[in-house]
Short mmCIF file of C-alpha atoms in Angstrom, two decimals:
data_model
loop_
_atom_site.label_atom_id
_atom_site.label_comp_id
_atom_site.label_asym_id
_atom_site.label_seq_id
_atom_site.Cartn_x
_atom_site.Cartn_y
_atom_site.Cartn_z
CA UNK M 5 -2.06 -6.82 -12.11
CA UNK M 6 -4.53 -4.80 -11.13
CA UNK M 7 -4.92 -2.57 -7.79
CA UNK M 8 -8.87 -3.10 -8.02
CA UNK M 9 -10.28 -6.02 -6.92
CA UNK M 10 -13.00 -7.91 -8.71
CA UNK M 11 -15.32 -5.77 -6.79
CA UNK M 12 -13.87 -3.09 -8.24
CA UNK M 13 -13.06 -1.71 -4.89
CA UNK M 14 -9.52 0.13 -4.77
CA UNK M 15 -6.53 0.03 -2.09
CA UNK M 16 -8.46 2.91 -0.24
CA UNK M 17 -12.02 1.37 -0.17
CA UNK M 18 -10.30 -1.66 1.30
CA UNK M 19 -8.48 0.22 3.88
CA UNK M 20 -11.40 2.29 4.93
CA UNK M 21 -13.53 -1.28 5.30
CA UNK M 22 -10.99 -2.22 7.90
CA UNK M 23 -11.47 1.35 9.82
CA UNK M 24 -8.46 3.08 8.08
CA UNK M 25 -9.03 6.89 8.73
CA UNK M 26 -11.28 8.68 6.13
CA UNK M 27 -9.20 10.51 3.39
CA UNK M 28 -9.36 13.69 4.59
CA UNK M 29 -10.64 16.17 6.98
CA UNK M 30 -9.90 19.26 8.54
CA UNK M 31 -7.08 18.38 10.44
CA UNK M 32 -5.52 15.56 7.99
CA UNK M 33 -5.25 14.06 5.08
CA UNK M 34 -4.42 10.12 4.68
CA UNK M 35 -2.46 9.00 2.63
CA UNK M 36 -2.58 5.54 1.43
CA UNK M 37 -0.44 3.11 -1.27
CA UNK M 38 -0.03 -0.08 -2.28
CA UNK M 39 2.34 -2.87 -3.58
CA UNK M 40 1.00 -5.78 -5.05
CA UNK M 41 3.15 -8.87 -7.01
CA UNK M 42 2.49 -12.21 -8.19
CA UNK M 43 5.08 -15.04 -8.82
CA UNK M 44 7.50 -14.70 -6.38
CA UNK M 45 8.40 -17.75 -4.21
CA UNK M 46 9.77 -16.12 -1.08
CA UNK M 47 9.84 -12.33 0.85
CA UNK M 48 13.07 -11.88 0.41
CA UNK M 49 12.62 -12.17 -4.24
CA UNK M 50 9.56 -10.17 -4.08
CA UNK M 51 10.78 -7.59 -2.30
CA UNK M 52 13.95 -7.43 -4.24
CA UNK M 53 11.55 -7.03 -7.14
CA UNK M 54 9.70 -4.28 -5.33
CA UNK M 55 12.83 -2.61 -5.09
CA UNK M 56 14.10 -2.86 -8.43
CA UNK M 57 10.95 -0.45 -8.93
CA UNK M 58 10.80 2.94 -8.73
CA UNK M 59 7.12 3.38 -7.95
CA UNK M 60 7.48 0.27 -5.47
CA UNK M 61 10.85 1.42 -3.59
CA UNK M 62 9.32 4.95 -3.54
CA UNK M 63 6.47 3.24 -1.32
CA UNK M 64 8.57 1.55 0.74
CA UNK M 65 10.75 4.17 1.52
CA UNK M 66 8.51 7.03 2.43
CA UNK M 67 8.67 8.81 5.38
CA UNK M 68 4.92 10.09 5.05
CA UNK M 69 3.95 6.10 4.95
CA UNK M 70 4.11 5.00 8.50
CA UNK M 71 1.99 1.91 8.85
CA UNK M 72 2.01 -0.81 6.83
CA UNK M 73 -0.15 -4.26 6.28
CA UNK M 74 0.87 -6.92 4.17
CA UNK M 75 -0.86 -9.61 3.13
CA UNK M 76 -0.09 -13.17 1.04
CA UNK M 77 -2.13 -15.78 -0.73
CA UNK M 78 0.06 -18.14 -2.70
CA UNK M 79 2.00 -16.34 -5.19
CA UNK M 80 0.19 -12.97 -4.98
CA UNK M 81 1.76 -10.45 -2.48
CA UNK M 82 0.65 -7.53 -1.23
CA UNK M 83 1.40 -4.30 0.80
CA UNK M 84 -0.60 -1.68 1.97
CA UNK M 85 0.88 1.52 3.42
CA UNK M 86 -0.78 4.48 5.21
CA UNK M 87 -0.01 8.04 6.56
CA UNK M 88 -1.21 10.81 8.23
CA UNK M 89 -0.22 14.18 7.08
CA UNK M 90 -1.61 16.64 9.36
CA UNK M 91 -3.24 19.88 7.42
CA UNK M 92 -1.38 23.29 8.18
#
């Protein structure tokens, strides 16, 4: 499953469209990710699945990743995590 939508827009173009921080500046740097499944019938499989990842637990356990949204439409799942690291 892709990360791009039909639009082709990705996780960050999305984000930014709903006043997420620009990527960078000066004084930070965003940092965004993004978990997305399809076929799970409840929270509590999909996230199991997410977890059984690597690249999906690393998401979700992040200490840089600080805000989350999450978002469902039938069997499709989605989460969207974002960060601030502040530039030294």
């Amino acid at each position: 499953m892709p990360h791009n939508n039909l639009s082709d827009q990705t996780p960050l173009d999305r984000m930014q469209d709903t006043g997420y921080p620009p990527i960078a500046n000066r004084t930070y740097t965003a940092l965004i990710a993004e978990n997305i499944a399809k076929g799970q019938n409840s929270p509590w499989t999909v996230v199991s699945a997410w977890m059984d990842s690597p690249a999906h637990r690393t998401n979700i356990l992040s200490s840089d990743l600080k805000e989350i949204g999450i978002g469902i439409s039938g069997d499709i799942w989605v989460q969207n995590f974002g960060g601030v690291r502040m530039v030294e």
